[in-house]
């Protein structure tokens, strides 16, 4: 692989927009991805994730804006850009009539690999994606997991510095999901990776940064922890106490100066479980410490006490919910 | 690799894959058997070549424009429609190749396949050579014409194939277009419309037809104008395919 200018981000998406008729599928999206970054691309269905990825990989031309990958502009130099990108399209398409091996061989050839080099590349990805058992099987006879991994293998066959993966774990079972996630994370150390997903825990486990996109616009951009902190629940304290009525605990907790309010999550016969909301400008941990001291003083039988880091799904819902109901399906 | 050799090797990679696709699918064998049966039927039964006592394949080639009418769109219908249906078009067109290379590679593969089917009609050549003394130059010339004719239909079929993700729709549209290309110059039809419109219009419409251009080849006349006619239909068809695919990607 050629050396790329280390000072510039590997992928620069500049004010990218795409209209389908009157509908603005992607509306002025800009972001950068550097080598060593794994960018999670989140958003409700139809938010413009796939359209953005298709523009980055040069499948569809943007209406406005452009993408620069490895210093090459997709509008002026599409072939150069395509050379350094590996792409897993949505639904992992592959030629059904080919065997896994001949399909990978075909892609390697299109990627300009020949002879010994090609052989090596093909057997490397077969090993990496655990395809040994199905190499000679025709793709239309494969299970969804194998088909998915075959298409994934295709995307990394030329060891590209940039990977664009559209829902790489879609349709896989939990073990396979875990494998793919681990693979992405490992490869992310030396590559610039963008992947889209619906699964929020995936973002937390594999991404160094996440972007949430809604109706064609970026609505959040940050590390998973930064995003989580946007949650209303971030910084609240969960307290579980046995053998004391929940109302009584709430009463006591509310008397603390650093507590804004407290609410009961559940009692149902078991321990009293409540969520304590901090006052503004309370530093991390202070609330939990105060509640803990109170519990000792009151001699409560505490079963659980922890500070909630916030939940991505809650942040996700808050930013994207308002009017996705009118979303047009494409 | 320099530009030209990359260009050629990309096309060849696509062509190889497509050819592999043809010969691993049962449809291809059904096609070849159908083609051979129908050419045999038209030549020996309807064309009654044996009773004529002429050592020529004129009546063998006479039916080719009609045979190709159904069979060639059947080869071409899946070329792009399948890619669209399976979504592999997205994979193919994000490879470091140009759309034009993909179009040409796929077309060449389909044309080679058609050529293979045509080649398998060789027993009919052996038959006339056994029975008499035909002019083999005329026969060769007619084969070239037939191959070009099939190529023209094929370019139109790949064009209609890019228009839709449904192979049957593609088949129907290309049959209609190819039928026009036959009928526009088919004597029974031109004689009929001559009664209603001026001769000049009949001539202009007829000049779009494949029939008069194929006629020369059948009689053993290798006319550059006829060759250019068929090649320009092919170029037109492939060019239109590239426009359709470009529009498709732009999402209009």
Coordinates of C-alpha atoms in Angstrom, one line a residue:
Chain A
X1 CA 0.0 0.0 0.0
X2 CA 1.2 3.5 -0.8
X3 CA 1.9 5.9 2.0
X4 CA -0.7 8.5 2.7
X5 CA -0.3 11.9 4.1
X6 CA -0.4 11.3 7.8
X7 CA -1.3 14.9 8.6
X8 CA -4.6 14.7 6.7
X9 CA -7.5 12.5 7.9
X10 CA -7.9 9.4 5.8
X11 CA -11.5 10.0 5.0
X12 CA -12.8 13.5 4.7
X13 CA -16.6 13.9 4.1
X14 CA -17.3 17.4 3.1
X15 CA -20.8 18.8 3.2
X16 CA -22.2 15.7 1.5
X17 CA -25.8 15.9 0.3
X18 CA -28.0 13.7 -1.8
X19 CA -31.5 14.3 -3.1
X20 CA -33.9 11.7 -4.5
X21 CA -36.5 13.8 -6.2
X22 CA -37.9 16.2 -3.6
X23 CA -36.5 14.1 -0.7
X24 CA -33.2 15.1 0.8
X25 CA -31.8 11.7 1.9
X26 CA -28.5 13.2 3.1
X27 CA -28.4 16.8 3.9
X28 CA -25.0 18.4 4.4
X29 CA -23.0 15.8 6.3
X30 CA -19.4 16.5 7.2
X31 CA -16.9 14.4 9.3
X32 CA -13.4 13.0 9.2
X33 CA -12.1 9.6 10.0
X34 CA -8.4 9.0 10.7
X35 CA -6.3 5.9 10.6
X36 CA -6.8 4.0 13.9
X37 CA -10.3 5.1 14.3
X38 CA -13.4 3.0 14.2
X39 CA -16.4 5.2 13.5
X40 CA -19.9 3.8 14.4
X41 CA -22.6 5.1 12.2
X42 CA -25.9 5.1 13.9
X43 CA -29.4 6.2 13.0
X44 CA -32.9 5.0 12.5
X45 CA -33.9 3.2 9.3
X46 CA -34.0 5.6 6.4
X47 CA -31.9 8.2 8.1
X48 CA -29.3 8.3 5.3
X49 CA -26.7 5.9 6.6
X50 CA -26.5 3.6 3.6
X51 CA -26.8 6.6 1.1
X52 CA -23.9 8.3 2.8
X53 CA -21.8 5.1 2.6
X54 CA -22.7 4.6 -1.0
X55 CA -21.5 8.0 -1.8
X56 CA -18.2 7.5 0.1
X57 CA -17.6 4.3 -1.8
X58 CA -18.5 5.9 -5.1
X59 CA -21.5 3.8 -5.9
X60 CA -23.8 6.8 -6.2
X61 CA -22.7 10.4 -7.0
X62 CA -23.4 13.1 -4.5
X63 CA -25.8 15.9 -5.3
X64 CA -23.6 18.3 -3.4
X65 CA -20.3 18.1 -1.6
X66 CA -17.6 15.5 -2.0
X67 CA -15.5 12.9 -0.3
X68 CA -11.7 12.8 -0.2
X69 CA -10.2 9.4 0.7
X70 CA -6.4 9.1 1.1
X71 CA -6.0 12.4 -0.7
X72 CA -8.1 11.5 -3.7
X73 CA -11.4 13.2 -4.5
X74 CA -14.2 10.7 -5.3
X75 CA -15.5 13.1 -8.0
X76 CA -12.2 13.5 -9.9
X77 CA -10.4 10.2 -9.1
X78 CA -13.1 7.6 -8.4
X79 CA -10.8 4.6 -9.4
X80 CA -8.0 5.7 -7.0
X81 CA -10.5 6.0 -4.2
X82 CA -12.1 2.7 -4.9
X83 CA -8.7 1.0 -4.8
X84 CA -8.1 2.0 -1.2
X85 CA -11.5 1.2 0.1
X86 CA -12.9 -2.1 1.1
X87 CA -16.7 -2.1 1.0
X88 CA -19.3 -4.4 2.5
X89 CA -22.7 -3.3 1.1
X90 CA -25.9 -3.7 2.9
X91 CA -27.3 -7.3 2.9
X92 CA -23.9 -8.6 1.9
X93 CA -24.6 -9.3 -1.8
X94 CA -22.5 -12.0 -3.6
X95 CA -22.8 -13.9 -6.9
X96 CA -25.0 -16.8 -6.0
X97 CA -23.8 -19.0 -8.8
X98 CA -20.1 -18.9 -7.8
X99 CA -18.3 -20.9 -5.2
X100 CA -16.8 -19.0 -2.2
X101 CA -13.3 -19.6 -3.6
X102 CA -14.0 -18.5 -7.1
X103 CA -15.9 -15.5 -5.9
X104 CA -12.9 -14.4 -3.7
X105 CA -10.6 -15.1 -6.6
X106 CA -12.7 -12.9 -8.9
X107 CA -12.7 -10.0 -6.5
X108 CA -8.9 -10.4 -5.9
X109 CA -8.4 -10.2 -9.7
X110 CA -10.6 -7.1 -9.9
X111 CA -8.4 -5.6 -7.1
X112 CA -5.4 -6.1 -9.3
X113 CA -3.9 -9.1 -7.5
X114 CA -2.3 -11.8 -9.6
X115 CA -0.5 -15.1 -9.3
X116 CA 1.1 -15.9 -6.0
X117 CA 0.0 -12.6 -4.4
X118 CA -3.6 -13.4 -5.3
X119 CA -3.4 -16.9 -3.9
X120 CA -2.0 -15.6 -0.6
X121 CA -4.7 -12.9 -0.3
X122 CA -7.5 -15.4 -0.9
X123 CA -6.2 -17.9 1.6
X124 CA -5.5 -15.2 4.2
X125 CA -9.2 -13.9 4.1
X126 CA -10.5 -17.5 4.1
X127 CA -8.7 -18.1 7.3
X128 CA -9.5 -14.7 8.9
X129 CA -13.2 -15.1 8.2
X130 CA -13.4 -18.9 9.1
X131 CA -14.5 -19.9 5.6
X132 CA -12.3 -23.1 5.3
X133 CA -15.3 -25.4 5.6
X134 CA -17.2 -23.9 2.7
X135 CA -14.6 -22.8 0.2
X136 CA -15.9 -25.0 -2.6
X137 CA -19.5 -24.6 -1.8
X138 CA -21.7 -22.5 -4.0
X139 CA -22.7 -19.2 -2.4
X140 CA -26.5 -19.8 -2.8
X141 CA -26.3 -22.9 -0.6
X142 CA -24.6 -21.0 2.2
X143 CA -26.3 -20.0 5.5
X144 CA -26.7 -16.3 6.1
X145 CA -23.8 -16.2 8.4
X146 CA -21.4 -17.7 5.9
X147 CA -22.7 -15.6 3.1
X148 CA -22.2 -12.5 5.2
X149 CA -18.6 -13.5 6.1
X150 CA -17.9 -14.3 2.5
X151 CA -18.8 -10.8 1.5
X152 CA -16.9 -9.5 4.4
X153 CA -13.9 -11.5 3.3
X154 CA -14.2 -9.8 -0.1
X155 CA -14.0 -6.4 1.4
X156 CA -10.6 -7.0 3.1
X157 CA -9.0 -9.1 0.4
X158 CA -6.7 -6.3 -0.7
X159 CA -5.9 -5.3 2.9
X160 CA -7.3 -1.8 2.3
X161 CA -6.4 1.2 4.6
X162 CA -10.1 2.2 4.6
X163 CA -13.1 0.0 5.3
X164 CA -16.7 0.9 4.9
X165 CA -19.1 -1.7 6.3
X166 CA -22.8 -1.4 6.0
X167 CA -24.3 -3.4 8.9
X168 CA -21.5 -5.9 9.1
X169 CA -23.2 -7.9 11.9
X170 CA -26.7 -8.0 10.5
X171 CA -28.2 -11.4 10.5
X172 CA -25.4 -13.1 12.4
X173 CA -25.9 -15.1 15.6
X174 CA -24.4 -13.7 18.8
X175 CA -21.2 -15.7 18.5
X176 CA -20.6 -14.6 15.0
X177 CA -21.5 -11.0 15.9
X178 CA -18.8 -11.1 18.6
X179 CA -16.2 -12.5 16.1
X180 CA -16.9 -9.8 13.6
X181 CA -16.8 -7.1 16.2
X182 CA -13.5 -8.4 17.5
X183 CA -12.2 -8.5 14.0
X184 CA -13.3 -4.9 13.3
X185 CA -11.7 -3.7 16.5
X186 CA -8.5 -5.4 15.8
X187 CA -8.3 -4.1 12.2
X188 CA -9.3 -0.7 13.4
X189 CA -5.8 -0.2 14.9
X190 CA -4.3 0.2 11.5
X191 CA -7.2 1.3 9.3
X192 CA -9.8 3.9 9.1
X193 CA -13.1 2.1 9.5
X194 CA -16.7 3.3 9.2
X195 CA -19.5 0.9 10.0
X196 CA -23.2 1.3 10.4
X197 CA -25.3 -0.6 12.9
X198 CA -28.6 -0.7 14.7
X199 CA -27.0 -2.4 17.7
X200 CA -26.0 0.2 20.3
X201 CA -23.9 -2.1 22.4
X202 CA -21.8 -2.8 19.3
X203 CA -20.9 0.9 19.3
X204 CA -19.8 0.7 22.9
X205 CA -17.7 -2.4 22.3
X206 CA -16.1 -1.7 19.0
X207 CA -16.1 2.0 18.2
X208 CA -13.7 4.7 19.1
X209 CA -16.2 7.3 18.0
X210 CA -19.8 7.4 17.0
X211 CA -22.0 9.6 14.8
X212 CA -25.8 9.6 15.0
X213 CA -27.5 10.7 11.9
X214 CA -31.2 11.5 11.6
X215 CA -33.1 12.5 8.5
X216 CA -29.9 13.2 6.6
X217 CA -28.2 15.3 9.3
X218 CA -25.6 14.6 11.9
X219 CA -27.3 15.0 15.3
X220 CA -24.4 13.8 17.5
X221 CA -20.7 13.1 17.1
X222 CA -18.4 11.9 19.8
X223 CA -16.9 9.0 21.7
X224 CA -19.3 6.5 23.0
X225 CA -18.7 7.8 26.5
X226 CA -19.3 11.4 25.4
X227 CA -22.6 10.4 23.8
X228 CA -23.7 8.5 26.9
X229 CA -23.1 11.5 29.0
X230 CA -25.7 13.4 27.0
X231 CA -28.2 11.1 28.6
X232 CA -30.5 12.5 31.3
X233 CA -29.7 9.4 33.3
X234 CA -26.0 9.9 33.2
X235 CA -24.7 10.7 36.7
X236 CA -27.8 9.4 38.5
X237 CA -27.3 6.8 41.2
X238 CA -29.1 3.5 41.4
X239 CA -29.8 2.3 45.0
X240 CA -31.2 -1.0 46.0
X241 CA -32.1 -1.5 49.7
X242 CA -33.7 -4.5 51.3
X243 CA -36.3 -4.6 54.1
X244 CA -37.2 -0.9 54.2
X245 CA -40.2 0.6 52.4
X246 CA -39.1 2.5 49.3
X247 CA -41.0 5.6 50.2
X248 CA -39.1 5.9 53.4
X249 CA -35.8 5.6 51.6
X250 CA -36.9 8.3 49.1
X251 CA -37.8 10.6 52.0
X252 CA -34.4 10.2 53.6
X253 CA -32.4 10.5 50.4
X254 CA -34.2 13.7 49.4
X255 CA -32.9 15.4 52.5
X256 CA -29.4 15.3 51.1
X257 CA -28.2 18.6 49.7
X258 CA -26.8 17.2 46.5
X259 CA -30.0 15.4 45.6
X260 CA -32.5 17.0 43.2
X261 CA -35.1 14.3 43.3
X262 CA -35.4 10.5 43.6
X263 CA -37.8 8.1 42.0
X264 CA -38.8 4.6 42.7
X265 CA -38.0 2.2 39.9
X266 CA -39.5 -1.0 41.4
X267 CA -40.4 -2.5 44.6
X268 CA -42.5 -5.6 43.7
X269 CA -41.9 -7.5 46.9
X270 CA -38.1 -7.5 46.5
X271 CA -35.7 -4.8 47.5
X272 CA -36.6 -1.2 47.1
X273 CA -34.9 0.1 44.0
X274 CA -34.7 3.8 43.3
X275 CA -33.0 6.2 41.1
X276 CA -31.5 9.4 42.6
X277 CA -31.0 12.4 40.4
X278 CA -28.2 14.8 41.3
X279 CA -28.4 18.6 41.5
X280 CA -26.6 20.5 38.8
X281 CA -22.9 21.0 39.1
X282 CA -22.3 17.9 41.2
X283 CA -19.0 16.2 40.3
X284 CA -18.9 12.6 39.4
X285 CA -19.0 10.2 42.3
X286 CA -20.0 12.8 44.9
X287 CA -23.6 11.8 44.8
X288 CA -22.9 8.1 45.2
X289 CA -20.6 8.8 48.1
X290 CA -23.2 10.9 49.8
X291 CA -25.9 8.3 49.4
X292 CA -23.5 5.6 50.6
X293 CA -22.7 7.6 53.7
X294 CA -26.4 8.0 54.4
X295 CA -27.0 4.3 54.0
X296 CA -24.3 3.5 56.5
X297 CA -25.6 6.1 58.9
X298 CA -29.2 4.7 58.6
X299 CA -27.9 1.1 58.6
X300 CA -29.7 0.1 55.5
X301 CA -29.0 -3.3 54.0
X302 CA -27.7 -2.0 50.7
X303 CA -27.7 -4.6 47.8
X304 CA -26.6 -2.3 45.0
X305 CA -25.2 1.2 44.7
X306 CA -23.7 2.6 41.5
X307 CA -23.5 5.7 39.3
X308 CA -25.3 5.2 36.0
X309 CA -23.0 6.2 33.1
X310 CA -26.0 6.9 30.9
X311 CA -27.4 4.7 28.2
X312 CA -26.8 5.1 24.5
X313 CA -30.2 3.8 23.6
X314 CA -31.8 6.5 25.7
X315 CA -29.7 9.2 24.1
X316 CA -30.4 7.7 20.7
X317 CA -34.1 7.8 21.3
X318 CA -34.1 11.3 22.6
X319 CA -32.2 12.7 19.7
X320 CA -33.8 10.8 16.9
X321 CA -37.4 10.1 18.1
X322 CA -39.2 13.4 17.7
X323 CA -40.4 13.0 14.1
X324 CA -39.1 9.8 12.6
X325 CA -42.8 8.7 12.3
X326 CA -43.1 10.8 9.1
X327 CA -40.0 9.2 7.7
X328 CA -40.4 8.0 4.1
X329 CA -39.2 4.5 3.5
X330 CA -36.8 4.0 0.7
Chain B
X1 CA 0.2 -2.0 -14.9
X2 CA -0.3 0.7 -17.5
X3 CA -3.7 2.0 -18.6
X4 CA -4.5 -0.2 -21.6
X5 CA -3.4 -3.5 -20.0
X6 CA -5.5 -2.7 -16.9
X7 CA -8.4 -1.8 -19.1
X8 CA -8.2 -5.1 -21.0
X9 CA -7.5 -7.3 -17.9
X10 CA -10.4 -5.8 -16.0
X11 CA -12.7 -6.5 -19.0
X12 CA -11.3 -10.0 -19.3
X13 CA -11.8 -10.7 -15.5
X14 CA -15.5 -9.7 -15.9
X15 CA -15.9 -11.7 -19.1
X16 CA -14.4 -14.8 -17.5
X17 CA -16.7 -14.6 -14.5
X18 CA -19.8 -14.1 -16.7
X19 CA -18.8 -17.0 -18.9
X20 CA -18.4 -19.2 -15.9
X21 CA -21.8 -18.0 -14.8
X22 CA -23.3 -19.1 -18.1
X23 CA -21.8 -22.6 -18.2
X24 CA -22.6 -23.4 -14.5
X25 CA -26.2 -22.6 -15.0
X26 CA -28.6 -25.2 -16.5
X27 CA -30.3 -22.4 -18.4
X28 CA -27.3 -22.2 -20.7
X29 CA -27.6 -25.8 -21.7
X30 CA -31.3 -25.5 -22.2
X31 CA -30.6 -22.5 -24.4
X32 CA -28.1 -24.3 -26.6
X33 CA -30.3 -27.3 -27.0
X34 CA -33.3 -25.2 -27.9
X35 CA -31.2 -23.2 -30.3
X36 CA -30.0 -26.3 -32.1
X37 CA -33.4 -27.9 -32.2
X38 CA -35.0 -24.8 -33.6
X39 CA -32.4 -24.2 -36.2
X40 CA -32.7 -27.8 -37.2
X41 CA -36.5 -27.6 -37.3
X42 CA -36.6 -24.4 -39.4
X43 CA -33.8 -25.5 -41.7
X44 CA -34.9 -29.0 -42.5
X45 CA -38.7 -29.0 -41.9
X46 CA -39.9 -25.5 -42.7
X47 CA -37.0 -24.5 -45.0
X48 CA -37.0 -28.0 -46.5
X49 CA -33.4 -27.6 -47.4
X50 CA -33.0 -31.2 -48.5
X51 CA -35.8 -31.2 -51.0
X52 CA -34.5 -28.0 -52.7
X53 CA -31.5 -29.7 -54.3
X54 CA -29.4 -26.6 -53.7
X55 CA -26.0 -26.9 -52.0
X56 CA -26.4 -23.8 -49.9
X57 CA -27.4 -22.7 -46.4
X58 CA -29.5 -19.8 -47.6
X59 CA -32.6 -21.2 -45.9
X60 CA -30.7 -22.0 -42.8
X61 CA -29.7 -18.4 -42.3
X62 CA -33.0 -17.1 -43.6
X63 CA -34.7 -17.8 -40.2
X64 CA -31.9 -16.5 -38.0
X65 CA -33.4 -13.0 -37.4
X66 CA -36.6 -14.7 -36.2
X67 CA -34.9 -17.3 -34.1
X68 CA -32.7 -14.7 -32.4
X69 CA -35.8 -12.7 -31.7
X70 CA -36.7 -14.8 -28.7
X71 CA -33.4 -16.6 -27.9
X72 CA -31.0 -13.7 -27.8
X73 CA -33.1 -11.6 -25.4
X74 CA -33.3 -14.7 -23.2
X75 CA -29.5 -14.6 -23.0
X76 CA -29.3 -10.9 -22.4
X77 CA -32.2 -10.5 -20.0
X78 CA -30.3 -11.4 -16.9
X79 CA -27.1 -9.5 -17.6
X80 CA -27.9 -6.5 -15.5
X81 CA -31.4 -7.3 -14.1
X82 CA -29.8 -10.1 -12.0
X83 CA -27.1 -7.8 -10.7
X84 CA -29.8 -5.3 -9.7
X85 CA -32.0 -8.0 -8.1
X86 CA -29.2 -9.5 -6.1
X87 CA -27.6 -6.2 -5.2
X88 CA -24.2 -7.4 -6.6
X89 CA -24.2 -4.3 -8.9
X90 CA -23.2 -2.3 -5.8
X91 CA -20.3 -4.6 -5.3
X92 CA -19.3 -4.6 -8.9
X93 CA -19.4 -0.9 -9.4
X94 CA -17.5 -0.1 -6.2
X95 CA -14.6 -2.2 -7.5
X96 CA -11.7 -0.2 -9.0
X97 CA -13.1 -0.6 -12.6
X98 CA -15.1 1.8 -14.8
X99 CA -18.8 1.1 -15.5
X100 CA -17.8 0.9 -19.2
X101 CA -15.4 -2.0 -18.5
X102 CA -18.1 -3.8 -16.7
X103 CA -20.6 -3.2 -19.5
X104 CA -18.2 -4.3 -22.2
X105 CA -16.9 -7.3 -20.3
X106 CA -20.5 -8.6 -19.7
X107 CA -21.4 -8.0 -23.3
X108 CA -18.4 -9.9 -24.7
X109 CA -19.2 -12.8 -22.4
X110 CA -22.8 -13.0 -23.7
X111 CA -21.6 -12.7 -27.2
X112 CA -19.0 -15.4 -26.9
X113 CA -21.8 -17.6 -25.5
X114 CA -24.0 -16.9 -28.4
X115 CA -21.0 -17.5 -30.7
X116 CA -20.5 -20.9 -29.1
X117 CA -24.1 -21.8 -29.7
X118 CA -23.8 -20.7 -33.3
X119 CA -20.6 -22.7 -33.7
X120 CA -22.4 -25.9 -32.6
X121 CA -24.6 -25.7 -35.7
X122 CA -21.5 -26.9 -37.7
X123 CA -23.1 -30.3 -38.5
X124 CA -25.4 -28.5 -41.0
X125 CA -22.3 -27.2 -42.8
X126 CA -20.8 -30.7 -42.9
X127 CA -24.2 -32.0 -44.2
X128 CA -24.3 -29.7 -47.2
X129 CA -20.7 -30.3 -47.9
X130 CA -21.3 -34.1 -47.9
X131 CA -24.3 -33.8 -50.1
X132 CA -23.0 -31.3 -52.6
X133 CA -20.5 -28.6 -53.4
X134 CA -21.6 -25.4 -51.6
X135 CA -19.7 -22.2 -51.7
X136 CA -18.1 -22.2 -48.3
X137 CA -17.0 -18.6 -48.6
X138 CA -20.7 -17.7 -48.8
X139 CA -21.4 -19.8 -45.7
X140 CA -18.6 -18.2 -43.7
X141 CA -19.8 -14.8 -44.7
X142 CA -23.3 -15.6 -43.6
X143 CA -22.0 -16.9 -40.3
X144 CA -20.2 -13.6 -39.7
X145 CA -23.4 -11.8 -40.5
X146 CA -25.4 -14.0 -38.2
X147 CA -22.9 -13.4 -35.4
X148 CA -23.1 -9.6 -35.9
X149 CA -26.9 -9.8 -36.0
X150 CA -27.0 -11.7 -32.8
X151 CA -24.6 -9.2 -31.2
X152 CA -26.9 -6.3 -32.2
X153 CA -29.9 -8.0 -30.5
X154 CA -27.7 -8.8 -27.5
X155 CA -26.6 -5.1 -27.1
X156 CA -30.3 -4.2 -27.1
X157 CA -31.1 -6.9 -24.6
X158 CA -28.4 -5.8 -22.2
X159 CA -29.7 -2.3 -22.5
X160 CA -33.3 -3.4 -21.6
X161 CA -31.8 -5.6 -18.9
X162 CA -30.3 -2.5 -17.2
X163 CA -33.7 -0.8 -17.2
X164 CA -35.3 -3.2 -14.7
X165 CA -34.6 -5.7 -12.0
X166 CA -37.2 -8.0 -13.5
X167 CA -35.8 -10.3 -16.2
X168 CA -39.2 -11.0 -17.7
X169 CA -39.9 -7.3 -18.2
X170 CA -36.5 -7.0 -19.8
X171 CA -37.2 -9.9 -22.1
X172 CA -40.5 -8.4 -23.3
X173 CA -39.1 -5.0 -24.0
X174 CA -36.2 -6.3 -25.9
X175 CA -38.3 -8.6 -28.0
X176 CA -40.5 -5.7 -28.9
X177 CA -37.5 -3.6 -30.0
X178 CA -35.9 -6.4 -31.9
X179 CA -39.3 -7.2 -33.6
X180 CA -39.4 -3.6 -34.8
X181 CA -35.9 -4.0 -36.1
X182 CA -37.0 -7.0 -38.2
X183 CA -40.4 -5.8 -39.3
X184 CA -39.3 -2.3 -40.4
X185 CA -37.6 -3.9 -43.3
X186 CA -39.4 -7.2 -43.7
X187 CA -40.8 -7.2 -47.3
X188 CA -44.4 -8.3 -46.5
X189 CA -44.7 -5.4 -44.0
X190 CA -42.9 -2.8 -46.1
X191 CA -45.1 -3.7 -49.1
X192 CA -48.1 -3.3 -47.0
X193 CA -47.3 0.2 -45.6
X194 CA -46.1 1.4 -49.0
X195 CA -49.8 1.8 -49.9
X196 CA -50.3 4.4 -47.1
X197 CA -47.1 6.4 -46.8
X198 CA -44.6 7.9 -49.3
X199 CA -41.8 5.7 -50.5
X200 CA -39.2 7.9 -48.9
X201 CA -40.5 7.3 -45.4
X202 CA -40.8 3.5 -46.0
X203 CA -37.1 3.6 -47.1
X204 CA -36.0 5.6 -44.0
X205 CA -37.8 3.2 -41.6
X206 CA -36.6 0.2 -43.5
X207 CA -33.0 1.5 -43.2
X208 CA -33.2 0.9 -39.5
X209 CA -34.1 -2.7 -40.1
X210 CA -31.6 -5.6 -39.7
X211 CA -33.2 -7.6 -42.6
X212 CA -31.7 -5.7 -45.6
X213 CA -28.3 -5.5 -43.9
X214 CA -28.4 -9.2 -43.1
X215 CA -29.4 -10.0 -46.7
X216 CA -26.0 -9.1 -48.1
X217 CA -24.2 -11.5 -45.7
X218 CA -26.6 -14.3 -46.6
X219 CA -25.7 -14.0 -50.2
X220 CA -22.0 -13.9 -49.5
X221 CA -21.5 -10.1 -49.9
X222 CA -19.3 -8.7 -47.2
X223 CA -20.3 -5.0 -47.4
X224 CA -18.5 -2.6 -45.0
X225 CA -21.7 -0.6 -44.7
X226 CA -23.5 -3.6 -43.3
X227 CA -20.8 -4.3 -40.9
X228 CA -20.8 -0.7 -39.7
X229 CA -24.6 -0.9 -39.4
X230 CA -24.5 -3.8 -37.0
X231 CA -21.5 -2.5 -35.0
X232 CA -23.2 0.8 -34.6
X233 CA -26.3 -0.9 -33.1
X234 CA -24.0 -2.6 -30.7
X235 CA -22.2 0.6 -29.7
X236 CA -25.5 2.4 -29.4
X237 CA -26.9 -0.4 -27.2
X238 CA -23.9 -0.4 -24.9
X239 CA -23.7 3.4 -24.7
X240 CA -27.4 3.5 -23.8
X241 CA -26.7 0.9 -21.1
X242 CA -24.1 3.1 -19.6
X243 CA -26.5 6.0 -19.6
X244 CA -29.2 3.9 -17.9
X245 CA -26.7 2.7 -15.3
X246 CA -25.5 6.2 -14.6
X247 CA -29.0 7.4 -14.1
X248 CA -29.8 4.5 -11.9
X249 CA -26.9 5.4 -9.6
X250 CA -27.7 9.0 -9.6
X251 CA -31.1 7.9 -8.3
X252 CA -33.5 9.8 -10.6

